[in-house]
Amino acid sequence: DFGERGGQLVLTYFSGIVDEHDRVLLGGYPAPFRTLLGLEVEEWAVPPDDRSSPLATTPAGAALGLPADLGASFWAEAIRPEGCAVLATFTEGFLAGRPALTRHALG
């Protein structure tokens, strides 16, 4: 309801994996947030400590003012869009061309 009323919500890694009792949620990660986020995370991919994964800003990301020189250095995920806009993509490794940063507007 918050998003549909115009609120802005930012979720990061590990959101929607377990419930308040540490039980794994079923239905694909991030189970309770898949519709809200418009995506499914298929796999986690943590970059090595000493290396950043470069990202390319998409036209949708550039329209929002994202810089062209983004990078992921702490966490990465193989994302399958299910309605979200892709704002940046990975440019190297097995995630090359896959979404790195997304946005999903509701309401």
CSV table of N, CA, C and O in Angstrom, one decimal:
chain,number,residue,atom,x,y,z
A,1,ASP,N,0.8,-1.2,0.0
A,1,ASP,CA,0.0,0.0,0.0
A,1,ASP,C,0.9,1.3,0.0
A,1,ASP,O,0.5,2.3,-0.6
A,2,PHE,N,2.0,1.2,0.7
A,2,PHE,CA,2.9,2.4,0.8
A,2,PHE,C,3.3,2.8,-0.6
A,2,PHE,O,3.3,4.0,-0.9
A,3,GLY,N,3.8,1.9,-1.4
A,3,GLY,CA,4.3,2.2,-2.7
A,3,GLY,C,3.2,2.6,-3.6
A,3,GLY,O,3.4,3.6,-4.4
A,4,GLU,N,2.0,2.0,-3.5
A,4,GLU,CA,0.9,2.4,-4.4
A,4,GLU,C,0.4,3.8,-4.1
A,4,GLU,O,-0.2,4.4,-4.9
A,5,ARG,N,0.7,4.3,-2.8
A,5,ARG,CA,0.3,5.6,-2.4
A,5,ARG,C,1.3,6.7,-2.7
A,5,ARG,O,1.2,7.8,-2.3
A,6,GLY,N,2.4,6.2,-3.4
A,6,GLY,CA,3.5,7.2,-3.8
A,6,GLY,C,4.7,7.2,-2.9
A,6,GLY,O,5.6,7.9,-3.2
A,7,GLY,N,4.7,6.3,-1.9
A,7,GLY,CA,5.9,6.2,-1.1
A,7,GLY,C,7.1,5.6,-1.8
A,7,GLY,O,6.9,4.9,-2.8
A,8,GLN,N,8.3,5.9,-1.4
A,8,GLN,CA,9.5,5.4,-2.0
A,8,GLN,C,10.2,4.5,-1.0
A,8,GLN,O,10.5,4.9,0.1
A,9,LEU,N,10.4,3.2,-1.4
A,9,LEU,CA,11.0,2.2,-0.6
A,9,LEU,C,12.2,1.7,-1.2
A,9,LEU,O,12.3,1.4,-2.4
A,10,VAL,N,13.3,1.6,-0.5
A,10,VAL,CA,14.6,1.0,-1.0
A,10,VAL,C,14.8,-0.3,-0.2
A,10,VAL,O,14.9,-0.2,1.0
A,11,LEU,N,15.0,-1.4,-0.9
A,11,LEU,CA,15.3,-2.6,-0.3
A,11,LEU,C,16.7,-3.1,-0.8
A,11,LEU,O,17.1,-2.8,-1.9
A,12,THR,N,17.5,-3.7,0.1
A,12,THR,CA,18.8,-4.1,-0.3
A,12,THR,C,18.9,-5.6,-0.1
A,12,THR,O,17.9,-6.3,0.1
A,13,TYR,N,20.1,-6.2,-0.3
A,13,TYR,CA,20.3,-7.6,-0.2
A,13,TYR,C,19.8,-8.2,1.1
A,13,TYR,O,19.7,-7.6,2.1
A,14,PHE,N,19.4,-9.5,1.0
A,14,PHE,CA,18.9,-10.3,2.1
A,14,PHE,C,17.5,-9.9,2.6
A,14,PHE,O,17.0,-10.4,3.5
A,15,SER,N,16.9,-9.0,1.9
A,15,SER,CA,15.5,-8.7,2.2
A,15,SER,C,14.6,-9.8,1.6
A,15,SER,O,14.7,-10.1,0.5
A,16,GLY,N,13.7,-10.3,2.4
A,16,GLY,CA,12.8,-11.3,2.0
A,16,GLY,C,13.3,-12.7,1.9
A,16,GLY,O,12.7,-13.5,1.2
A,17,ILE,N,14.3,-13.0,2.7
A,17,ILE,CA,14.8,-14.4,2.7
A,17,ILE,C,14.2,-15.2,3.8
A,17,ILE,O,13.8,-16.4,3.6
A,18,VAL,N,14.1,-14.6,5.0
A,18,VAL,CA,13.6,-15.3,6.1
A,18,VAL,C,12.5,-14.5,6.8
A,18,VAL,O,12.4,-13.3,6.6
A,19,ASP,N,11.7,-15.2,7.6
A,19,ASP,CA,10.6,-14.4,8.3
A,19,ASP,C,11.2,-14.0,9.7
A,19,ASP,O,12.4,-14.2,10.0
A,20,GLU,N,10.4,-13.5,10.6
A,20,GLU,CA,10.8,-13.0,11.9
A,20,GLU,C,11.3,-14.1,12.8
A,20,GLU,O,12.0,-13.8,13.8
A,21,HIS,N,11.1,-15.4,12.4
A,21,HIS,CA,11.5,-16.5,13.2
A,21,HIS,C,12.7,-17.2,12.5
A,21,HIS,O,13.1,-18.3,12.9
A,22,ASP,N,13.3,-16.6,11.5
A,22,ASP,CA,14.5,-17.1,10.8
A,22,ASP,C,14.1,-18.3,9.9
A,22,ASP,O,15.0,-19.2,9.6
A,23,ARG,N,12.9,-18.5,9.6
A,23,ARG,CA,12.5,-19.6,8.7
A,23,ARG,C,12.6,-19.1,7.2
A,23,ARG,O,12.0,-18.0,6.9
A,24,VAL,N,13.2,-19.9,6.4
A,24,VAL,CA,13.3,-19.5,5.0
A,24,VAL,C,11.9,-19.4,4.3
A,24,VAL,O,11.1,-20.2,4.5
A,25,LEU,N,11.7,-18.3,3.6
A,25,LEU,CA,10.4,-18.0,2.9
A,25,LEU,C,10.5,-18.7,1.6
A,25,LEU,O,11.5,-18.7,0.8
A,26,LEU,N,9.4,-19.4,1.2
A,26,LEU,CA,9.3,-20.1,-0.1
A,26,LEU,C,8.7,-19.2,-1.1
A,26,LEU,O,8.1,-18.2,-0.8
A,27,GLY,N,9.0,-19.6,-2.4
A,27,GLY,CA,8.4,-18.8,-3.5
A,27,GLY,C,9.4,-18.0,-4.3
A,27,GLY,O,9.0,-17.2,-5.1
A,28,GLY,N,10.7,-18.3,-4.1
A,28,GLY,CA,11.7,-17.6,-4.9
A,28,GLY,C,12.1,-16.3,-4.2
A,28,GLY,O,11.2,-15.6,-3.7
A,29,TYR,N,13.3,-16.0,-4.2
A,29,TYR,CA,13.9,-14.8,-3.5
A,29,TYR,C,13.6,-13.6,-4.4
A,29,TYR,O,13.8,-13.7,-5.6
A,30,PRO,N,13.2,-12.5,-3.9
A,30,PRO,CA,12.8,-12.2,-2.5
A,30,PRO,C,11.3,-12.4,-2.3
A,30,PRO,O,10.5,-11.6,-2.6
A,31,ALA,N,10.9,-13.6,-1.9
A,31,ALA,CA,9.6,-14.1,-1.8
A,31,ALA,C,8.5,-13.1,-1.6
A,31,ALA,O,7.6,-12.9,-2.4
A,32,PRO,N,8.4,-12.4,-0.4
A,32,PRO,CA,7.3,-11.5,-0.2
A,32,PRO,C,7.4,-10.2,-1.0
A,32,PRO,O,6.4,-9.5,-1.0
A,33,PHE,N,8.5,-10.0,-1.6
A,33,PHE,CA,8.7,-8.7,-2.3
A,33,PHE,C,8.8,-8.8,-3.8
A,33,PHE,O,9.0,-7.8,-4.5
A,34,ARG,N,8.6,-10.0,-4.4
A,34,ARG,CA,8.8,-10.2,-5.8
A,34,ARG,C,7.8,-9.3,-6.6
A,34,ARG,O,8.2,-8.6,-7.5
A,35,THR,N,6.6,-9.2,-6.3
A,35,THR,CA,5.6,-8.4,-7.0
A,35,THR,C,5.9,-6.9,-6.7
A,35,THR,O,5.9,-6.1,-7.7
A,36,LEU,N,6.2,-6.6,-5.5
A,36,LEU,CA,6.6,-5.2,-5.2
A,36,LEU,C,7.8,-4.7,-6.0
A,36,LEU,O,7.8,-3.6,-6.5
A,37,LEU,N,8.8,-5.5,-6.1
A,37,LEU,CA,10.0,-5.1,-6.8
A,37,LEU,C,10.0,-5.4,-8.3
A,37,LEU,O,10.8,-4.9,-9.0
A,38,GLY,N,9.1,-6.3,-8.7
A,38,GLY,CA,9.0,-6.6,-10.1
A,38,GLY,C,10.2,-7.4,-10.6
A,38,GLY,O,10.7,-7.2,-11.8
A,39,LEU,N,10.7,-8.3,-9.8
A,39,LEU,CA,11.9,-9.1,-10.2
A,39,LEU,C,12.0,-10.3,-9.3
A,39,LEU,O,11.4,-10.5,-8.3
A,40,GLU,N,12.9,-11.2,-9.8
A,40,GLU,CA,13.3,-12.4,-9.0
A,40,GLU,C,14.8,-12.5,-9.0
A,40,GLU,O,15.4,-12.2,-10.0
A,41,VAL,N,15.3,-12.8,-7.9
A,41,VAL,CA,16.8,-13.0,-7.8
A,41,VAL,C,17.0,-14.5,-7.9
A,41,VAL,O,16.5,-15.3,-7.2
A,42,GLU,N,17.8,-14.8,-9.0
A,42,GLU,CA,18.1,-16.2,-9.3
A,42,GLU,C,19.3,-16.8,-8.5
A,42,GLU,O,19.4,-18.0,-8.3
A,43,GLU,N,20.3,-15.9,-8.2
A,43,GLU,CA,21.5,-16.3,-7.6
A,43,GLU,C,22.3,-15.2,-7.0
A,43,GLU,O,22.1,-14.0,-7.5
A,44,TRP,N,23.0,-15.4,-6.0
A,44,TRP,CA,23.9,-14.4,-5.4
A,44,TRP,C,25.3,-14.5,-6.0
A,44,TRP,O,25.7,-15.6,-6.3
A,45,ALA,N,26.0,-13.4,-6.1
A,45,ALA,CA,27.3,-13.4,-6.6
A,45,ALA,C,28.1,-12.4,-5.9
A,45,ALA,O,28.1,-11.2,-6.3
A,46,VAL,N,28.8,-12.7,-4.9
A,46,VAL,CA,29.6,-11.8,-4.1
A,46,VAL,C,31.0,-11.6,-4.8
A,46,VAL,O,31.7,-12.5,-5.0
A,47,PRO,N,31.3,-10.3,-5.2
A,47,PRO,CA,32.6,-10.0,-5.8
A,47,PRO,C,33.7,-10.2,-4.9
A,47,PRO,O,33.5,-10.1,-3.6
A,48,PRO,N,34.9,-10.5,-5.4
A,48,PRO,CA,36.1,-10.6,-4.5
A,48,PRO,C,36.3,-9.3,-3.7
A,48,PRO,O,35.9,-8.2,-4.2
A,49,ASP,N,36.8,-9.4,-2.5
A,49,ASP,CA,37.0,-8.2,-1.7
A,49,ASP,C,37.8,-7.1,-2.4
A,49,ASP,O,37.6,-5.9,-2.1
A,50,ASP,N,38.8,-7.4,-3.2
A,50,ASP,CA,39.6,-6.4,-3.8
A,50,ASP,C,39.2,-5.9,-5.2
A,50,ASP,O,39.9,-5.2,-5.8
A,51,ARG,N,38.0,-6.3,-5.6
A,51,ARG,CA,37.6,-6.0,-6.9
A,51,ARG,C,36.2,-5.4,-7.0
A,51,ARG,O,35.3,-6.0,-6.4
A,52,SER,N,36.0,-4.4,-7.8
A,52,SER,CA,34.6,-3.9,-8.0
A,52,SER,C,34.2,-4.3,-9.4
A,52,SER,O,34.9,-4.4,-10.3
A,53,SER,N,32.9,-4.6,-9.5
A,53,SER,CA,32.3,-5.0,-10.8
A,53,SER,C,31.7,-3.7,-11.4
A,53,SER,O,30.8,-3.1,-10.9
A,54,PRO,N,32.3,-3.3,-12.6
A,54,PRO,CA,31.8,-2.1,-13.2
A,54,PRO,C,30.3,-2.3,-13.8
A,54,PRO,O,30.0,-3.4,-14.2
A,55,LEU,N,29.6,-1.2,-13.8
A,55,LEU,CA,28.2,-1.2,-14.2
A,55,LEU,C,28.1,-0.2,-15.4
A,55,LEU,O,28.8,0.8,-15.4
A,56,ALA,N,27.1,-0.4,-16.2
A,56,ALA,CA,26.8,0.5,-17.3
A,56,ALA,C,25.4,1.0,-17.0
A,56,ALA,O,24.4,0.3,-16.8
A,57,THR,N,25.2,2.3,-17.0
A,57,THR,CA,23.9,3.0,-16.8
A,57,THR,C,23.1,2.9,-18.1
A,57,THR,O,23.6,3.1,-19.2
A,58,THR,N,21.9,2.5,-17.9
A,58,THR,CA,21.0,2.3,-19.1
A,58,THR,C,20.3,3.7,-19.3
A,58,THR,O,20.5,4.6,-18.5
A,59,PRO,N,19.7,3.9,-20.5
A,59,PRO,CA,19.0,5.2,-20.7
A,59,PRO,C,18.0,5.5,-19.6
A,59,PRO,O,17.9,6.7,-19.2
A,60,ALA,N,17.3,4.5,-19.1
A,60,ALA,CA,16.3,4.8,-18.0
A,60,ALA,C,17.1,5.3,-16.8
A,60,ALA,O,16.6,6.2,-16.1
A,61,GLY,N,18.3,4.7,-16.5
A,61,GLY,CA,19.1,5.2,-15.3
A,61,GLY,C,19.6,6.6,-15.6
A,61,GLY,O,19.6,7.4,-14.7
A,62,ALA,N,20.1,6.9,-16.8
A,62,ALA,CA,20.6,8.2,-17.1
A,62,ALA,C,19.5,9.2,-17.0
A,62,ALA,O,19.7,10.4,-16.5
A,63,ALA,N,18.3,8.9,-17.4
A,63,ALA,CA,17.1,9.8,-17.3
A,63,ALA,C,16.9,10.2,-15.8
A,63,ALA,O,16.3,11.3,-15.6
A,64,LEU,N,17.2,9.3,-14.9
A,64,LEU,CA,17.0,9.6,-13.5
A,64,LEU,C,18.3,10.3,-12.9
A,64,LEU,O,18.3,10.6,-11.7
A,65,GLY,N,19.3,10.5,-13.7
A,65,GLY,CA,20.5,11.3,-13.2
A,65,GLY,C,21.6,10.4,-12.6
A,65,GLY,O,22.5,10.9,-12.0
A,66,LEU,N,21.5,9.0,-12.9
A,66,LEU,CA,22.6,8.2,-12.4
A,66,LEU,C,23.9,8.5,-13.2
A,66,LEU,O,23.8,8.7,-14.4
A,67,PRO,N,25.0,8.4,-12.5
A,67,PRO,CA,26.3,8.6,-13.2
A,67,PRO,C,26.6,7.4,-14.0
A,67,PRO,O,26.1,6.3,-13.8
A,68,ALA,N,27.5,7.6,-15.0
A,68,ALA,CA,27.9,6.6,-15.9
A,68,ALA,C,29.0,5.6,-15.3
A,68,ALA,O,29.1,4.5,-15.7
A,69,ASP,N,29.6,6.0,-14.2
A,69,ASP,CA,30.7,5.2,-13.6
A,69,ASP,C,30.3,4.6,-12.3
A,69,ASP,O,30.9,4.7,-11.3
A,70,LEU,N,29.3,3.7,-12.3
A,70,LEU,CA,28.9,3.0,-11.2
A,70,LEU,C,29.6,1.7,-11.0
A,70,LEU,O,30.2,1.2,-12.0
A,71,GLY,N,29.6,1.1,-9.8
A,71,GLY,CA,30.3,-0.2,-9.6
A,71,GLY,C,29.7,-0.9,-8.4
A,71,GLY,O,29.1,-0.2,-7.5
A,72,ALA,N,29.8,-2.2,-8.4
A,72,ALA,CA,29.3,-3.0,-7.3
A,72,ALA,C,30.5,-3.7,-6.7
A,72,ALA,O,31.3,-4.4,-7.3
A,73,SER,N,30.7,-3.4,-5.4
A,73,SER,CA,31.9,-3.9,-4.7
A,73,SER,C,31.6,-4.8,-3.5
A,73,SER,O,32.5,-5.4,-2.9
A,74,PHE,N,30.4,-4.9,-3.1
A,74,PHE,CA,30.1,-5.6,-1.9
A,74,PHE,C,29.2,-6.8,-2.1
A,74,PHE,O,29.3,-7.9,-1.5
A,75,TRP,N,28.2,-6.6,-3.0
A,75,TRP,CA,27.2,-7.7,-3.2
A,75,TRP,C,26.7,-7.6,-4.7
A,75,TRP,O,26.6,-6.5,-5.2
A,76,ALA,N,26.4,-8.7,-5.3
A,76,ALA,CA,25.8,-8.7,-6.6
A,76,ALA,C,24.8,-9.9,-6.7
A,76,ALA,O,24.9,-10.9,-5.9
A,77,GLU,N,23.8,-9.8,-7.5
A,77,GLU,CA,22.8,-10.8,-7.7
A,77,GLU,C,22.4,-11.0,-9.1
A,77,GLU,O,22.4,-10.0,-9.9
A,78,ALA,N,22.1,-12.2,-9.5
A,78,ALA,CA,21.6,-12.5,-10.9
A,78,ALA,C,20.1,-12.2,-10.8
A,78,ALA,O,19.4,-13.0,-10.2
A,79,ILE,N,19.7,-11.1,-11.4
A,79,ILE,CA,18.3,-10.7,-11.4
A,79,ILE,C,17.6,-11.0,-12.7
A,79,ILE,O,18.1,-10.8,-13.7
A,80,ARG,N,16.3,-11.5,-12.5
A,80,ARG,CA,15.5,-11.7,-13.7
A,80,ARG,C,14.3,-10.7,-13.5
A,80,ARG,O,13.5,-10.8,-12.6
A,81,PRO,N,14.3,-9.7,-14.4
A,81,PRO,CA,13.2,-8.7,-14.3
A,81,PRO,C,11.8,-9.3,-14.5
A,81,PRO,O,11.6,-10.2,-15.4
A,82,GLU,N,10.8,-8.9,-13.8
A,82,GLU,CA,9.4,-9.3,-13.9
A,82,GLU,C,8.6,-8.0,-13.9
A,82,GLU,O,7.6,-7.9,-13.1
A,83,GLY,N,9.0,-7.0,-14.7
A,83,GLY,CA,8.2,-5.8,-14.8
A,83,GLY,C,9.0,-4.6,-14.3
A,83,GLY,O,8.5,-3.4,-14.5
A,84,CYS,N,10.1,-4.7,-13.7
A,84,CYS,CA,10.9,-3.6,-13.2
A,84,CYS,C,11.7,-2.9,-14.4
A,84,CYS,O,11.9,-3.5,-15.4
A,85,ALA,N,12.0,-1.7,-14.2
A,85,ALA,CA,12.9,-1.0,-15.1
A,85,ALA,C,14.3,-1.2,-14.7
A,85,ALA,O,14.7,-1.2,-13.5
A,86,VAL,N,15.2,-1.5,-15.7
A,86,VAL,CA,16.6,-1.8,-15.4
A,86,VAL,C,17.3,-0.4,-15.5
A,86,VAL,O,17.3,0.2,-16.6
A,87,LEU,N,18.0,0.0,-14.5
A,87,LEU,CA,18.7,1.3,-14.4
A,87,LEU,C,20.2,1.2,-14.7
A,87,LEU,O,20.8,2.1,-15.2
A,88,ALA,N,20.8,0.0,-14.4
A,88,ALA,CA,22.2,-0.2,-14.7
A,88,ALA,C,22.4,-1.7,-14.8
A,88,ALA,O,21.7,-2.5,-14.3
A,89,THR,N,23.4,-2.1,-15.7
A,89,THR,CA,23.7,-3.5,-15.9
A,89,THR,C,25.2,-3.8,-15.6
A,89,THR,O,26.0,-2.9,-15.6
A,90,PHE,N,25.5,-5.0,-15.3
A,90,PHE,CA,26.9,-5.4,-15.1
A,90,PHE,C,27.6,-5.5,-16.5
A,90,PHE,O,26.9,-5.8,-17.5
A,91,THR,N,28.8,-5.2,-16.6
A,91,THR,CA,29.5,-5.2,-17.8
A,91,THR,C,30.6,-6.3,-18.0
A,91,THR,O,31.2,-6.4,-19.0
A,92,GLU,N,30.9,-7.0,-16.9
A,92,GLU,CA,31.9,-8.0,-16.9
A,92,GLU,C,31.5,-9.3,-16.2
A,92,GLU,O,30.5,-9.2,-15.4
A,93,GLY,N,32.2,-10.4,-16.5
A,93,GLY,CA,31.9,-11.6,-15.8
A,93,GLY,C,30.7,-12.3,-16.2
A,93,GLY,O,30.0,-12.0,-17.2
A,94,PHE,N,30.3,-13.3,-15.4
A,94,PHE,CA,29.1,-14.1,-15.8
A,94,PHE,C,27.8,-13.3,-15.6
A,94,PHE,O,26.7,-13.7,-16.2
A,95,LEU,N,27.8,-12.1,-15.0
A,95,LEU,CA,26.6,-11.3,-14.9
A,95,LEU,C,26.6,-10.2,-16.0
A,95,LEU,O,25.6,-9.4,-16.0
A,96,ALA,N,27.5,-10.2,-16.9
A,96,ALA,CA,27.6,-9.2,-17.9
A,96,ALA,C,26.2,-9.1,-18.7
A,96,ALA,O,25.7,-10.1,-19.1
A,97,GLY,N,25.7,-7.9,-18.8
A,97,GLY,CA,24.4,-7.7,-19.4
A,97,GLY,C,23.2,-7.9,-18.6
A,97,GLY,O,22.1,-7.5,-18.9
A,98,ARG,N,23.4,-8.4,-17.4
A,98,ARG,CA,22.3,-8.6,-16.4
A,98,ARG,C,22.0,-7.4,-15.6
A,98,ARG,O,22.9,-6.6,-15.4
A,99,PRO,N,20.8,-7.2,-15.1
A,99,PRO,CA,20.5,-6.0,-14.3
A,99,PRO,C,21.3,-6.0,-13.0
A,99,PRO,O,21.5,-7.0,-12.4
A,100,ALA,N,21.7,-4.8,-12.7
A,100,ALA,CA,22.4,-4.6,-11.4
A,100,ALA,C,21.7,-3.6,-10.5
A,100,ALA,O,21.8,-3.7,-9.3
A,101,LEU,N,20.9,-2.7,-11.1
A,101,LEU,CA,20.1,-1.8,-10.3
A,101,LEU,C,18.8,-1.6,-11.1
A,101,LEU,O,18.7,-1.4,-12.3
A,102,THR,N,17.7,-1.7,-10.3
A,102,THR,CA,16.4,-1.7,-10.9
A,102,THR,C,15.4,-0.7,-10.1
A,102,THR,O,15.7,-0.3,-9.0
A,103,ARG,N,14.3,-0.4,-10.8
A,103,ARG,CA,13.3,0.4,-10.2
A,103,ARG,C,12.0,-0.1,-10.6
A,103,ARG,O,11.8,-0.5,-11.8
A,104,HIS,N,11.0,-0.2,-9.7
A,104,HIS,CA,9.6,-0.6,-10.1
A,104,HIS,C,8.6,0.4,-9.5
A,104,HIS,O,8.5,0.5,-8.3
A,105,ALA,N,8.0,1.1,-10.4
A,105,ALA,CA,6.9,2.0,-10.0
A,105,ALA,C,5.6,1.3,-9.9
A,105,ALA,O,5.2,0.5,-10.7
A,106,LEU,N,4.9,1.7,-8.8
A,106,LEU,CA,3.5,1.2,-8.6
A,106,LEU,C,2.6,2.3,-8.5
A,106,LEU,O,2.9,3.4,-8.1
A,107,GLY,N,1.3,2.0,-8.7
A,107,GLY,CA,0.2,3.0,-8.5
A,107,GLY,C,0.2,4.0,-9.6
A,107,GLY,O,0.8,4.0,-10.6
